[in-house]
Amino acid sequence: FNPVTKIRFDIAKSGFAKINIYDISGKLVNSLVNQNLNVGTYEAIFNGNNMASGVYYYTIQVNDFTETKKMILMK
């Protein structure tokens, strides 16, 4: 992505949701979502404008579900 991307995610059961962005070393660099959400489809916007090019990971946590995906910032 360059430098903004949308992270789409679905909530199947209402609950507390978190989306965190980590750099390649595992350091937390941004928190996009940190709130209770109802059932539905959502988008979180990540702006990497002030970040260095490279590999980043985002983790989506909702209730007992956790998923981590890789993204590459190329400027």
Short mmCIF file of N, CA and C in Angstrom, two decimals:
data_model
loop_
_atom_site.label_atom_id
_atom_site.label_comp_id
_atom_site.label_asym_id
_atom_site.label_seq_id
_atom_site.Cartn_x
_atom_site.Cartn_y
_atom_site.Cartn_z
N PHE A 1 0.85 -1.18 0.00
CA PHE A 1 0.00 0.00 0.00
C PHE A 1 0.88 1.23 0.00
N ASN A 2 0.31 2.33 -0.40
CA ASN A 2 1.11 3.55 -0.52
C ASN A 2 0.22 4.78 -0.44
N PRO A 3 0.24 5.56 0.59
CA PRO A 3 0.61 5.23 1.96
C PRO A 3 -0.61 4.90 2.83
N VAL A 4 -1.82 4.84 2.21
CA VAL A 4 -3.05 4.60 2.97
C VAL A 4 -3.70 3.31 2.49
N THR A 5 -4.23 2.53 3.43
CA THR A 5 -4.95 1.31 3.06
C THR A 5 -6.17 1.14 3.96
N LYS A 6 -7.15 0.40 3.45
CA LYS A 6 -8.35 0.08 4.22
C LYS A 6 -8.26 -1.37 4.67
N ILE A 7 -8.54 -1.60 5.93
CA ILE A 7 -8.59 -2.96 6.47
C ILE A 7 -10.06 -3.26 6.73
N ARG A 8 -10.62 -4.17 5.93
CA ARG A 8 -12.03 -4.55 6.07
C ARG A 8 -12.13 -5.77 6.96
N PHE A 9 -13.14 -5.77 7.81
CA PHE A 9 -13.34 -6.92 8.69
C PHE A 9 -14.81 -7.06 9.04
N ASP A 10 -15.21 -8.29 9.31
CA ASP A 10 -16.59 -8.62 9.66
C ASP A 10 -16.68 -9.00 11.12
N ILE A 11 -17.74 -8.56 11.75
CA ILE A 11 -18.04 -8.95 13.13
C ILE A 11 -19.26 -9.86 13.08
N ALA A 12 -19.07 -11.13 13.42
CA ALA A 12 -20.17 -12.10 13.39
C ALA A 12 -20.97 -12.10 14.69
N LYS A 13 -20.32 -11.69 15.77
CA LYS A 13 -20.96 -11.64 17.08
C LYS A 13 -20.49 -10.37 17.78
N SER A 14 -21.42 -9.57 18.22
CA SER A 14 -21.07 -8.31 18.88
C SER A 14 -20.06 -8.54 20.00
N GLY A 15 -19.12 -7.61 20.12
CA GLY A 15 -18.13 -7.74 21.17
C GLY A 15 -17.04 -6.69 21.03
N PHE A 16 -16.03 -6.83 21.87
CA PHE A 16 -14.91 -5.89 21.88
C PHE A 16 -13.95 -6.22 20.75
N ALA A 17 -13.60 -5.23 19.95
CA ALA A 17 -12.72 -5.42 18.79
C ALA A 17 -11.48 -4.55 18.92
N LYS A 18 -10.35 -5.11 18.49
CA LYS A 18 -9.09 -4.37 18.47
C LYS A 18 -8.39 -4.66 17.15
N ILE A 19 -7.83 -3.63 16.55
CA ILE A 19 -6.92 -3.79 15.42
C ILE A 19 -5.66 -3.03 15.76
N ASN A 20 -4.55 -3.75 15.85
CA ASN A 20 -3.26 -3.16 16.16
C ASN A 20 -2.30 -3.39 15.00
N ILE A 21 -1.44 -2.40 14.76
CA ILE A 21 -0.42 -2.47 13.71
C ILE A 21 0.94 -2.62 14.39
N TYR A 22 1.74 -3.57 13.89
CA TYR A 22 3.07 -3.84 14.44
C TYR A 22 4.11 -3.75 13.33
N ASP A 23 5.31 -3.30 13.68
CA ASP A 23 6.41 -3.31 12.71
C ASP A 23 7.04 -4.70 12.68
N ILE A 24 8.05 -4.87 11.86
CA ILE A 24 8.67 -6.18 11.63
C ILE A 24 9.30 -6.74 12.91
N SER A 25 9.66 -5.87 13.85
CA SER A 25 10.27 -6.34 15.11
C SER A 25 9.22 -6.67 16.17
N GLY A 26 7.94 -6.45 15.84
CA GLY A 26 6.87 -6.75 16.79
C GLY A 26 6.46 -5.58 17.66
N LYS A 27 7.03 -4.41 17.40
CA LYS A 27 6.69 -3.22 18.18
C LYS A 27 5.35 -2.66 17.72
N LEU A 28 4.47 -2.36 18.67
CA LEU A 28 3.18 -1.74 18.36
C LEU A 28 3.43 -0.33 17.84
N VAL A 29 2.92 -0.04 16.64
CA VAL A 29 3.13 1.28 16.04
C VAL A 29 1.84 2.08 15.89
N ASN A 30 0.69 1.40 15.97
CA ASN A 30 -0.59 2.09 15.83
C ASN A 30 -1.71 1.20 16.32
N SER A 31 -2.74 1.81 16.86
CA SER A 31 -3.95 1.09 17.26
C SER A 31 -5.11 1.73 16.53
N LEU A 32 -5.75 0.98 15.63
CA LEU A 32 -6.80 1.54 14.79
C LEU A 32 -8.19 1.41 15.39
N VAL A 33 -8.45 0.30 16.04
CA VAL A 33 -9.77 0.03 16.63
C VAL A 33 -9.56 -0.47 18.04
N ASN A 34 -10.38 0.02 18.96
CA ASN A 34 -10.28 -0.41 20.35
C ASN A 34 -11.63 -0.10 21.02
N GLN A 35 -12.67 -0.85 20.60
CA GLN A 35 -14.02 -0.53 21.07
C GLN A 35 -14.98 -1.69 20.86
N ASN A 36 -16.14 -1.59 21.51
CA ASN A 36 -17.21 -2.56 21.29
C ASN A 36 -17.87 -2.27 19.95
N LEU A 37 -18.11 -3.33 19.18
CA LEU A 37 -18.76 -3.20 17.88
C LEU A 37 -19.91 -4.20 17.78
N ASN A 38 -20.94 -3.78 17.05
CA ASN A 38 -22.07 -4.66 16.78
C ASN A 38 -21.78 -5.52 15.55
N VAL A 39 -22.64 -6.49 15.31
CA VAL A 39 -22.52 -7.35 14.13
C VAL A 39 -22.53 -6.47 12.88
N GLY A 40 -21.64 -6.77 11.93
CA GLY A 40 -21.60 -6.01 10.69
C GLY A 40 -20.24 -6.05 10.03
N THR A 41 -20.11 -5.31 8.94
CA THR A 41 -18.87 -5.19 8.20
C THR A 41 -18.31 -3.79 8.44
N TYR A 42 -17.02 -3.72 8.69
CA TYR A 42 -16.37 -2.46 9.04
C TYR A 42 -15.11 -2.26 8.21
N GLU A 43 -14.66 -1.01 8.17
CA GLU A 43 -13.38 -0.66 7.55
C GLU A 43 -12.59 0.21 8.53
N ALA A 44 -11.33 -0.10 8.65
CA ALA A 44 -10.42 0.73 9.43
C ALA A 44 -9.39 1.29 8.45
N ILE A 45 -9.16 2.57 8.51
CA ILE A 45 -8.21 3.23 7.62
C ILE A 45 -6.86 3.34 8.32
N PHE A 46 -5.82 2.84 7.64
CA PHE A 46 -4.47 2.95 8.18
C PHE A 46 -3.67 3.87 7.28
N ASN A 47 -3.16 4.95 7.86
CA ASN A 47 -2.35 5.92 7.13
C ASN A 47 -0.89 5.74 7.55
N GLY A 48 -0.08 5.23 6.65
CA GLY A 48 1.33 5.02 6.93
C GLY A 48 2.21 6.14 6.43
N ASN A 49 1.63 7.31 6.24
CA ASN A 49 2.36 8.44 5.68
C ASN A 49 3.60 8.82 6.48
N ASN A 50 3.55 8.69 7.79
CA ASN A 50 4.69 9.07 8.64
C ASN A 50 5.56 7.88 9.03
N MET A 51 5.42 6.78 8.31
CA MET A 51 6.15 5.57 8.65
C MET A 51 7.11 5.20 7.52
N ALA A 52 8.13 4.46 7.86
CA ALA A 52 9.11 4.02 6.87
C ALA A 52 8.54 2.90 6.01
N SER A 53 9.01 2.80 4.78
CA SER A 53 8.65 1.67 3.92
C SER A 53 9.09 0.39 4.59
N GLY A 54 8.32 -0.68 4.39
CA GLY A 54 8.70 -1.96 4.97
C GLY A 54 7.50 -2.84 5.24
N VAL A 55 7.76 -3.93 5.95
CA VAL A 55 6.73 -4.91 6.28
C VAL A 55 6.10 -4.55 7.62
N TYR A 56 4.78 -4.61 7.65
CA TYR A 56 4.02 -4.38 8.87
C TYR A 56 3.00 -5.51 9.00
N TYR A 57 2.55 -5.74 10.21
CA TYR A 57 1.53 -6.75 10.48
C TYR A 57 0.38 -6.10 11.20
N TYR A 58 -0.84 -6.54 10.87
CA TYR A 58 -1.98 -6.09 11.67
C TYR A 58 -2.67 -7.30 12.27
N THR A 59 -3.12 -7.12 13.49
CA THR A 59 -3.83 -8.17 14.22
C THR A 59 -5.23 -7.68 14.52
N ILE A 60 -6.20 -8.50 14.11
CA ILE A 60 -7.61 -8.24 14.41
C ILE A 60 -8.01 -9.18 15.54
N GLN A 61 -8.53 -8.63 16.61
CA GLN A 61 -9.01 -9.44 17.73
C GLN A 61 -10.45 -9.05 18.02
N VAL A 62 -11.34 -10.04 17.96
CA VAL A 62 -12.74 -9.84 18.30
C VAL A 62 -13.18 -11.03 19.14
N ASN A 63 -13.57 -10.76 20.38
CA ASN A 63 -13.96 -11.83 21.30
C ASN A 63 -12.85 -12.88 21.35
N ASP A 64 -13.12 -14.12 21.00
CA ASP A 64 -12.11 -15.19 21.04
C ASP A 64 -11.37 -15.38 19.73
N PHE A 65 -11.68 -14.56 18.72
CA PHE A 65 -11.08 -14.69 17.39
C PHE A 65 -9.88 -13.75 17.27
N THR A 66 -8.78 -14.27 16.73
CA THR A 66 -7.59 -13.46 16.44
C THR A 66 -7.05 -13.84 15.08
N GLU A 67 -6.71 -12.84 14.27
CA GLU A 67 -6.12 -13.08 12.95
C GLU A 67 -5.02 -12.04 12.72
N THR A 68 -3.89 -12.49 12.19
CA THR A 68 -2.78 -11.60 11.88
C THR A 68 -2.46 -11.71 10.40
N LYS A 69 -2.28 -10.55 9.76
CA LYS A 69 -1.95 -10.52 8.33
C LYS A 69 -0.80 -9.55 8.10
N LYS A 70 -0.10 -9.80 7.01
CA LYS A 70 1.06 -8.98 6.64
C LYS A 70 0.64 -7.95 5.59
N MET A 71 1.26 -6.79 5.66
CA MET A 71 1.09 -5.77 4.63
C MET A 71 2.43 -5.09 4.40
N ILE A 72 2.62 -4.59 3.20
CA ILE A 72 3.89 -3.97 2.82
C ILE A 72 3.64 -2.52 2.43
N LEU A 73 4.32 -1.63 3.12
CA LEU A 73 4.25 -0.20 2.82
C LEU A 73 5.38 0.13 1.86
N MET A 74 5.01 0.63 0.68
CA MET A 74 6.01 1.02 -0.33
C MET A 74 5.76 2.47 -0.69
N LYS A 75 6.75 3.30 -0.45
CA LYS A 75 6.61 4.73 -0.77
C LYS A 75 7.38 5.06 -2.03
#
